[in-house]
CSV table of C-alpha atoms in Angstrom, one decimal:
chain,number,residue,atom,x,y,z
A,541,MET,CA,-0.1,0.0,-0.2
A,542,LYS,CA,1.0,3.5,-0.7
A,543,TYR,CA,0.3,6.1,2.0
A,544,LYS,CA,0.0,9.9,0.4
A,545,TYR,CA,0.5,12.5,2.6
A,546,CYS,CA,-1.0,15.9,1.9
A,547,LYS,CA,-2.0,19.1,3.6
A,548,THR,CA,-5.6,18.1,4.5
A,549,PHE,CA,-4.7,15.0,5.7
A,550,PHE,CA,-2.0,16.5,7.9
A,551,LEU,CA,-5.1,18.6,9.5
A,552,ALA,CA,-7.1,16.1,9.8
A,553,ALA,CA,-4.6,14.2,12.2
A,554,ILE,CA,-3.5,16.9,14.3
A,555,PHE,CA,-7.2,16.7,15.7
A,556,PHE,CA,-6.0,13.3,17.1
A,557,MET,CA,-3.7,14.3,19.0
A,558,LEU,CA,-1.0,12.7,21.5
A,559,PRO,CA,-2.5,11.5,24.3
A,560,ASN,CA,-1.0,13.1,27.6
A,561,PHE,CA,1.7,10.7,28.8
A,562,ALA,CA,3.0,13.0,31.5
A,563,ASN,CA,3.7,10.2,33.8
A,564,ALA,CA,6.0,8.4,31.1
A,565,ALA,CA,9.8,8.0,31.2
A,566,VAL,CA,9.5,7.9,27.5
A,567,VAL,CA,7.3,10.2,25.7
A,568,TRP,CA,9.3,9.5,22.2
A,569,GLU,CA,12.0,7.7,20.4
A,570,THR,CA,13.5,6.6,17.6
A,571,ASP,CA,16.6,4.3,16.1
A,572,PHE,CA,15.5,4.9,12.7
A,573,GLU,CA,15.5,1.1,12.2
A,574,ASP,CA,11.7,0.9,11.3
A,575,ALA,CA,12.0,4.4,9.2
A,576,ALA,CA,11.2,4.1,6.0
A,577,ASP,CA,13.9,5.7,3.1
A,578,TRP,CA,13.0,9.5,3.4
A,579,SER,CA,14.4,12.8,1.7
A,580,ALA,CA,13.4,16.2,2.3
A,581,VAL,CA,14.0,18.5,-1.3
A,582,ARG,CA,14.9,22.1,-0.4
A,583,PRO,CA,12.1,24.3,-2.2
A,584,SER,CA,13.4,26.9,-4.8
A,585,PRO,CA,14.3,30.8,-3.8
A,586,SER,CA,11.2,32.7,-3.4
A,587,GLY,CA,11.7,35.5,-1.3
A,588,ILE,CA,9.8,33.4,1.6
A,589,SER,CA,12.7,32.9,4.3
A,590,PHE,CA,10.8,29.3,5.8
A,591,PRO,CA,8.3,28.5,3.0
A,592,ASN,CA,8.0,24.8,3.6
A,593,SER,CA,7.2,25.7,7.6
A,594,TRP,CA,3.7,25.6,9.3
A,595,THR,CA,3.6,29.2,9.5
A,596,LEU,CA,3.9,30.0,6.0
A,597,LYS,CA,2.5,27.0,4.4
A,598,PRO,CA,-1.3,27.2,6.2
A,599,GLY,CA,-2.3,23.7,6.6
A,600,GLY,CA,0.8,22.1,7.1
A,601,PRO,CA,3.9,21.8,5.4
A,602,SER,CA,3.9,20.2,1.7
A,603,VAL,CA,6.9,18.1,2.1
A,604,GLU,CA,5.9,14.8,3.9
A,605,PRO,CA,7.4,14.0,7.4
A,606,PRO,CA,9.5,10.7,7.8
A,607,LYS,CA,7.5,7.7,7.8
A,608,LYS,CA,7.8,4.3,9.1
A,609,ASN,CA,8.0,1.0,6.9
A,610,ASP,CA,4.0,0.6,7.9
A,611,GLY,CA,3.4,3.7,6.4
A,612,SER,CA,2.7,5.7,10.0
A,613,TRP,CA,4.5,8.8,10.8
A,614,LEU,CA,8.1,8.4,12.7
A,615,HIS,CA,6.4,10.8,15.1
A,616,PRO,CA,2.5,11.1,15.1
A,617,ASN,CA,2.5,15.0,14.8
A,618,SER,CA,5.7,16.1,12.8
A,619,TRP,CA,7.0,17.9,9.8
A,620,SER,CA,9.9,19.3,8.3
A,621,ARG,CA,10.7,23.0,8.6
A,622,ILE,CA,12.5,24.0,5.3
A,623,ALA,CA,14.0,26.9,4.1
A,624,PRO,CA,15.0,27.1,0.5
A,625,SER,CA,18.7,26.7,-0.6
A,626,VAL,CA,21.0,29.5,0.2
A,627,LEU,CA,23.6,27.9,-2.5
A,628,THR,CA,24.4,28.9,-6.1
A,629,ASN,CA,23.4,25.5,-7.2
A,630,ASN,CA,21.9,23.2,-4.4
A,631,ILE,CA,22.5,19.4,-5.4
A,632,THR,CA,21.7,17.9,-2.0
A,633,PRO,CA,18.4,17.5,-0.1
A,634,MET,CA,18.3,19.3,3.3
A,635,ALA,CA,17.9,15.9,5.3
A,636,THR,CA,17.5,12.0,4.5
A,637,ILE,CA,16.8,8.9,6.7
A,638,GLY,CA,18.5,5.4,5.3
A,639,SER,CA,21.0,2.5,5.6
A,640,GLY,CA,24.1,3.5,6.8
A,641,GLN,CA,23.7,6.8,8.3
A,642,GLY,CA,23.4,5.7,11.8
A,643,LYS,CA,25.7,4.6,14.5
A,644,ASP,CA,27.7,1.5,13.6
A,645,ASN,CA,26.6,1.6,9.8
A,646,SER,CA,23.1,1.0,11.1
A,647,ARG,CA,19.6,3.3,10.0
A,648,GLY,CA,19.7,6.4,10.8
A,649,MET,CA,19.0,10.5,9.9
A,650,THR,CA,21.5,12.8,7.8
A,651,TYR,CA,20.8,16.5,8.1
A,652,ASN,CA,23.0,18.5,5.3
A,653,VAL,CA,24.1,21.8,5.9
A,654,GLU,CA,24.5,24.2,3.5
A,655,VAL,CA,27.4,26.3,3.7
A,656,SER,CA,26.2,30.1,2.6
A,657,GLY,CA,29.8,32.3,3.6
A,658,VAL,CA,27.7,35.0,5.1
A,659,SER,CA,26.3,35.9,8.5
A,660,GLY,CA,22.8,36.2,8.6
A,661,THR,CA,21.6,33.9,6.1
A,662,TRP,CA,20.2,31.3,8.8
A,663,SER,CA,20.2,28.0,6.2
A,664,GLY,CA,18.8,25.0,6.9
A,665,GLY,CA,16.0,24.7,9.1
A,666,SER,CA,14.8,21.7,11.5
A,667,PRO,CA,14.6,17.7,9.6
A,668,LEU,CA,12.2,17.1,12.4
A,669,THR,CA,10.1,19.3,14.2
A,670,MET,CA,7.5,17.4,16.8
A,671,TYR,CA,4.5,18.5,18.5
A,672,LEU,CA,3.9,16.7,21.7
A,673,GLY,CA,0.3,17.4,22.3
A,674,ALA,CA,-1.7,20.2,24.1
A,675,ASP,CA,-0.8,19.4,27.7
A,676,GLY,CA,3.2,19.1,27.2
A,677,TYR,CA,5.3,18.1,30.2
A,678,PRO,CA,6.6,20.5,33.1
A,679,GLU,CA,10.1,18.5,32.6
A,680,LEU,CA,11.6,17.4,29.4
A,681,TYR,CA,14.9,15.9,28.4
A,682,VAL,CA,15.8,15.3,24.9
A,683,SER,CA,18.9,12.8,24.0
A,684,MET,CA,20.7,12.2,21.1
A,685,TRP,CA,23.5,10.9,19.3
A,686,VAL,CA,25.5,13.2,16.7
A,687,LYS,CA,28.3,13.0,14.3
A,688,TYR,CA,29.8,15.9,12.2
A,689,ASP,CA,31.7,14.8,9.1
A,690,SER,CA,35.6,15.2,9.4
A,691,GLU,CA,35.5,17.5,6.7
A,692,PHE,CA,33.3,20.2,8.5
A,693,THR,CA,34.9,23.3,8.6
A,694,TRP,CA,33.0,26.4,10.4
A,695,LEU,CA,35.4,29.3,9.5
A,696,PRO,CA,37.5,30.7,6.6
A,697,ALA,CA,41.5,31.2,7.3
A,698,SER,CA,41.0,35.0,7.7
A,699,PRO,CA,39.2,36.9,10.2
A,700,ALA,CA,35.2,36.8,10.5
A,701,SER,CA,32.3,37.6,12.4
A,702,GLY,CA,31.4,34.2,13.4
A,703,SER,CA,29.5,31.2,12.7
A,704,GLN,CA,26.7,29.6,14.4
A,705,GLN,CA,24.3,27.1,14.9
A,706,LYS,CA,21.3,26.2,16.6
A,707,LEU,CA,21.3,22.9,18.5
A,708,VAL,CA,17.9,22.4,19.5
A,709,TYR,CA,14.5,24.1,20.0
A,710,ILE,CA,12.1,23.2,23.0
A,711,SER,CA,8.9,25.5,23.4
A,712,ARG,CA,5.5,25.4,24.2
A,713,LEU,CA,3.0,26.0,21.7
A,714,ASN,CA,0.2,28.1,23.1
A,715,VAL,CA,-2.4,27.6,20.8
A,716,PRO,CA,-4.2,24.8,19.1
A,717,ILE,CA,-2.4,23.5,15.5
A,718,SER,CA,-5.0,25.0,12.5
A,719,ALA,CA,-4.7,26.4,9.1
A,720,THR,CA,-4.2,29.5,10.3
A,721,ALA,CA,-1.9,28.9,13.1
A,722,ASP,CA,2.0,30.0,13.4
A,723,ALA,CA,2.7,26.9,14.9
A,724,ASP,CA,6.2,27.1,14.1
A,725,ASN,CA,7.4,31.1,14.1
A,726,HIS,CA,10.3,31.7,16.2
A,727,SER,CA,10.1,35.2,16.2
A,728,ASN,CA,6.5,36.7,16.8
A,729,GLY,CA,4.6,33.8,16.9
A,730,PRO,CA,2.4,31.7,19.8
A,731,LEU,CA,5.8,29.8,20.6
A,732,HIS,CA,7.0,30.7,24.1
A,733,PRO,CA,8.7,30.1,26.7
A,734,SER,CA,11.2,28.4,24.5
A,735,TRP,CA,15.0,27.7,24.7
A,736,LEU,CA,17.5,27.5,21.7
A,737,PRO,CA,21.0,26.9,22.6
A,738,HIS,CA,23.8,27.6,20.0
A,739,TRP,CA,27.2,26.9,18.7
A,740,TYR,CA,28.9,29.7,18.2
A,741,ASN,CA,32.6,29.9,16.4
A,742,TYR,CA,34.4,32.9,16.0
A,743,ILE,CA,38.0,33.8,14.5
A,744,SER,CA,39.5,37.2,15.4
A,745,VAL,CA,43.4,36.2,15.6
A,746,SER,CA,43.9,32.6,15.6
A,747,PRO,CA,43.6,30.1,16.8
A,748,TYR,CA,39.6,29.3,16.7
A,749,TYR,CA,37.5,29.3,19.5
A,750,ALA,CA,33.9,27.5,20.0
A,751,PHE,CA,31.3,29.0,22.5
A,752,TYR,CA,27.9,27.7,23.8
A,753,MET,CA,25.6,29.8,23.8
A,754,ASN,CA,22.2,30.5,25.1
A,755,ARG,CA,19.0,32.3,23.8
A,756,SER,CA,16.1,31.9,26.1
A,757,GLN,CA,12.5,33.4,25.9
A,758,GLN,CA,9.8,34.2,28.7
A,759,SER,CA,6.0,33.5,28.3
A,760,ASN,CA,5.4,37.1,27.3
A,761,GLY,CA,7.6,36.2,24.0
A,762,SER,CA,10.9,38.8,25.1
A,763,LEU,CA,14.3,37.4,24.9
A,764,VAL,CA,15.7,37.2,28.4
A,765,SER,CA,19.1,36.2,26.9
A,766,TYR,CA,20.5,35.6,23.5
A,767,ASP,CA,24.1,35.2,22.3
A,768,GLN,CA,26.8,36.6,24.1
A,769,THR,CA,24.7,39.1,26.3
A,770,LYS,CA,23.8,37.1,29.7
A,771,ASP,CA,24.7,33.5,29.6
A,772,MET,CA,28.1,33.6,28.0
A,773,TRP,CA,30.6,32.0,30.4
A,774,SER,CA,32.7,35.2,30.5
A,775,ILE,CA,29.7,37.0,31.7
A,776,HIS,CA,28.1,34.4,34.0
A,777,PRO,CA,30.8,31.4,34.5
A,778,SER,CA,28.4,29.8,37.5
A,779,TYR,CA,26.3,28.5,34.3
A,780,TYR,CA,29.5,26.2,33.5
A,781,PRO,CA,30.7,23.5,35.3
A,782,LEU,CA,33.9,22.8,33.5
A,783,ASN,CA,34.4,26.4,33.2
A,784,ALA,CA,35.1,28.0,29.5
A,785,PRO,CA,33.6,25.3,27.0
A,786,PHE,CA,35.0,24.2,23.3
A,787,LYS,CA,38.2,26.3,23.3
A,788,TRP,CA,40.9,25.2,20.9
A,789,PRO,CA,43.7,24.1,21.4
A,790,GLU,CA,43.6,24.4,24.9
A,791,SER,CA,41.6,21.8,27.8
A,792,ASN,CA,40.7,18.5,26.6
A,793,PRO,CA,40.9,18.0,22.4
A,794,HIS,CA,38.5,15.3,22.4
A,795,ILE,CA,35.8,17.4,24.2
A,796,VAL,CA,37.2,20.7,21.8
A,797,SER,CA,36.7,18.8,18.6
A,798,VAL,CA,33.4,17.2,18.5
A,799,GLN,CA,32.1,19.7,16.1
A,800,SER,CA,34.4,18.3,13.4
A,801,ASP,CA,36.0,14.8,14.5
A,802,GLY,CA,33.9,12.7,12.7
A,803,TRP,CA,32.9,10.4,15.8
A,804,TRP,CA,29.7,10.0,17.4
A,805,HIS,CA,29.3,11.9,20.3
A,806,HIS,CA,26.0,11.9,23.1
A,807,TYR,CA,24.2,15.2,23.6
A,808,GLU,CA,21.5,15.6,25.9
A,809,TYR,CA,19.1,18.9,27.0
A,810,HIS,CA,17.2,19.0,30.0
A,811,ILE,CA,14.4,21.9,30.5
A,812,LYS,CA,12.0,22.1,33.6
A,813,MET,CA,9.4,24.6,33.8
A,814,ASN,CA,10.0,27.5,36.7
A,815,SER,CA,7.5,26.0,40.0
A,816,ALA,CA,4.9,29.0,39.7
A,817,PRO,CA,4.5,32.0,37.7
A,818,GLY,CA,7.3,34.4,38.4
A,819,VAL,CA,9.3,32.3,40.1
A,820,ALA,CA,13.0,32.1,39.0
A,821,ASP,CA,13.6,28.4,39.4
A,822,GLY,CA,13.4,27.4,35.5
A,823,VAL,CA,15.9,24.7,34.9
A,824,GLN,CA,18.1,24.4,31.7
A,825,GLU,CA,21.2,21.9,31.3
A,826,VAL,CA,23.5,20.2,28.6
A,827,TRP,CA,25.4,17.1,28.8
A,828,LEU,CA,27.9,16.1,26.1
A,829,ASP,CA,28.9,12.7,26.3
A,830,GLY,CA,27.9,12.4,29.8
A,831,ILE,CA,29.6,15.6,31.2
A,832,LYS,CA,27.5,18.2,32.2
A,833,ARG,CA,28.9,21.3,30.3
A,834,PHE,CA,25.8,23.7,31.1
A,835,SER,CA,23.5,24.1,34.1
A,836,LYS,CA,21.1,27.1,34.7
A,837,SER,CA,18.6,26.7,37.2
A,838,ASP,CA,17.3,30.5,37.9
A,839,MET,CA,15.4,30.7,34.7
A,840,PRO,CA,11.8,32.7,35.2
A,841,PHE,CA,10.2,31.0,31.8
A,842,VAL,CA,7.0,32.4,32.8
A,843,LEU,CA,6.1,35.5,34.1
A,844,ASP,CA,3.7,37.0,36.9
A,845,GLY,CA,0.2,36.8,35.4
A,846,GLY,CA,1.4,33.8,33.2
A,847,SER,CA,0.6,30.1,33.6
A,848,THR,CA,2.7,27.1,34.2
A,849,ALA,CA,-0.5,24.3,33.4
A,850,THR,CA,0.8,24.1,30.1
A,851,GLY,CA,4.2,22.1,29.9
A,852,TRP,CA,6.9,21.8,27.0
A,853,ASN,CA,4.9,20.5,24.0
A,854,TYR,CA,7.4,21.7,20.8
A,855,VAL,CA,10.5,20.2,19.9
A,856,GLU,CA,12.7,21.1,17.1
A,857,LEU,CA,16.1,18.6,15.9
A,858,PHE,CA,18.5,21.3,14.9
A,859,ASP,CA,17.4,24.7,13.5
A,860,ASN,CA,19.5,27.2,11.1
A,861,THR,CA,23.2,27.5,10.7
A,862,ASN,CA,25.4,30.5,9.4
A,863,ILE,CA,28.4,28.9,8.2
A,864,LEU,CA,31.3,30.9,6.9
A,865,SER,CA,34.1,28.8,5.2
A,866,HIS,CA,32.9,28.7,2.0
A,867,PRO,CA,30.7,31.2,-0.3
A,868,ALA,CA,27.5,30.4,-1.7
A,869,SER,CA,29.0,29.8,-5.1
A,870,GLU,CA,31.4,26.7,-4.0
A,871,ASN,CA,27.9,25.1,-3.5
A,872,VAL,CA,29.7,23.4,-0.3
A,873,THR,CA,27.0,21.1,1.9
A,874,TYR,CA,28.6,19.3,5.0
A,875,PRO,CA,26.5,16.5,6.5
A,876,ILE,CA,25.2,15.9,10.1
A,877,TYR,CA,24.6,12.4,11.4
A,878,ILE,CA,21.7,11.8,13.9
A,879,ASP,CA,20.7,8.4,15.6
A,880,ASP,CA,18.6,7.3,18.7
A,881,VAL,CA,16.9,10.4,19.7
A,882,ALA,CA,14.7,9.8,22.8
A,883,ILE,CA,12.4,12.4,24.5
A,884,GLY,CA,11.3,11.4,27.6
A,885,THR,CA,10.6,13.3,31.2
A,886,THR,CA,13.8,11.3,32.8
A,887,TYR,CA,18.0,11.9,32.1
A,888,ALA,CA,18.6,8.8,29.3
A,889,GLY,CA,22.6,9.1,29.5
A,890,GLN,CA,24.6,7.6,27.0
A,891,ASN,CA,24.0,4.0,27.8
A,892,TYR,CA,20.2,4.3,27.3
A,893,VAL,CA,18.8,1.8,24.6
A,894,ILE,CA,16.4,2.7,22.6
A,895,GLY,CA,13.0,0.6,22.7
A,896,GLY,CA,13.5,-0.5,26.6
A,897,ILE,CA,11.1,-1.9,29.0
A,898,ASP,CA,9.3,1.5,30.1
A,899,VAL,CA,8.4,2.8,26.4
A,900,ILE,CA,4.9,4.3,25.6
A,901,ALA,CA,4.6,4.0,22.4
A,902,PRO,CA,2.1,7.1,20.9
A,903,ALA,CA,-0.9,6.6,19.2
A,904,ALA,CA,-0.4,6.2,15.4
A,905,PRO,CA,-2.0,9.9,13.7
A,906,THR,CA,-5.0,9.2,11.5
A,907,GLY,CA,-6.3,10.9,8.6
A,908,LEU,CA,-3.6,9.3,6.0
A,909,GLY,CA,-4.8,8.5,2.6
A,910,VAL,CA,-4.6,4.9,1.4
A,911,GLU,CA,-4.1,4.4,-2.3
C-alpha cells in the first residue's frame, strides 16, 4: 500500500493529538531502524525565508514527514521546517533517512548543512519538528547521538564575524494547531517560553574558538538572554561546571573537536518549567558525552500573570546555521548524522537503549490517505 501525504490529511491528523503521557519516562524515541527511506528536498528560493514551514504553509508543510515502513508517521505529529537553498547550485536534499547513516553503519538520519559564507542567512531549518500534544510536560529531556562529518569546517582562514548553529529548539506552543496557526514561528508567534542553545565559532586572531551560546524566551515572548548577552561563560561562569567550554587548542582536545572530529557524540538537553509564575527556578542543562557542560537553575520562563499549567510540547531537532567557511558559489554542504533520538521525562544518558521496557508508544496518527 502506498500512503500519500497532503496538507488536508495533515490537518485532520492534528485533531487526533497525542494522549498526555505526563507520567511516562519515555515520550517518544526512535533508532530509525523501522523508518522508511526518506528525503526532504529544499524548496526553490522564493523570497520567503521558510516556505515549507507550518507558519508560511497554512494547513501544514507540503514536504511529507518521515514515515515508518508500515506507512505511519515516524512521529505522530511532525513535519520538517525547511528553508530554501542558499547555494548557487543546490545539489543535496535538506535531510535524508537511510541505511549507513546511523551508529555502527545502522539506519539513521542525515541533516545536510549548506555553507552560505554570509552571516544572517540562517540556512537549513529543522529535519524533524515534533508537536507533543496540548498538555505538554513540565520537564523534558531530549537525547540524541550526533556525528559531524570530519570535513566539517566552520570558518575561513581569515578573520570573520562568526559561525553559528542552533542545536535544538524546545518550546511551548500556546495555541491549537490549525490551518492559520503560526505553529513554528520563532520570532513573533505563539511559541513561548522557549529555549534555543547554539554553537558559536569565531576567529579574530588564530586560533579558532567555539563557545556555547544560550537563547531563552519568556512567556510573554521577550528574550531574556540571547547570544553573547547574559549567558556567556565570560559573563556568567557559574552556569558552566567545567569553566570555559569548547576552546581550541586548550583543555581536552576530544571535547573540543566534537564539531568536526568525525566521531559519534551523545548530546542531552534538559528543560524544566519554573514552579510557579514569576518564580525564577526554571532549569536548563546540557550534557555532552555524559559530562554536564551547562547548568542554569534560575530561569523565569513563565512570568507573573502567566500560567505553568501547560508544559513543554514542541521540539525541533537542530535548526538554522550560519557557516562561513566557503562562499555560496562553491556549493559546499556538510552532513551531520543523527541517531537514537529519545524524548522523555527523565535523564537518558549515554547507555540508554532505544526500545527499553518503559517505552509508551504514542498513538499513530489518523487521516492518512490510502491508495
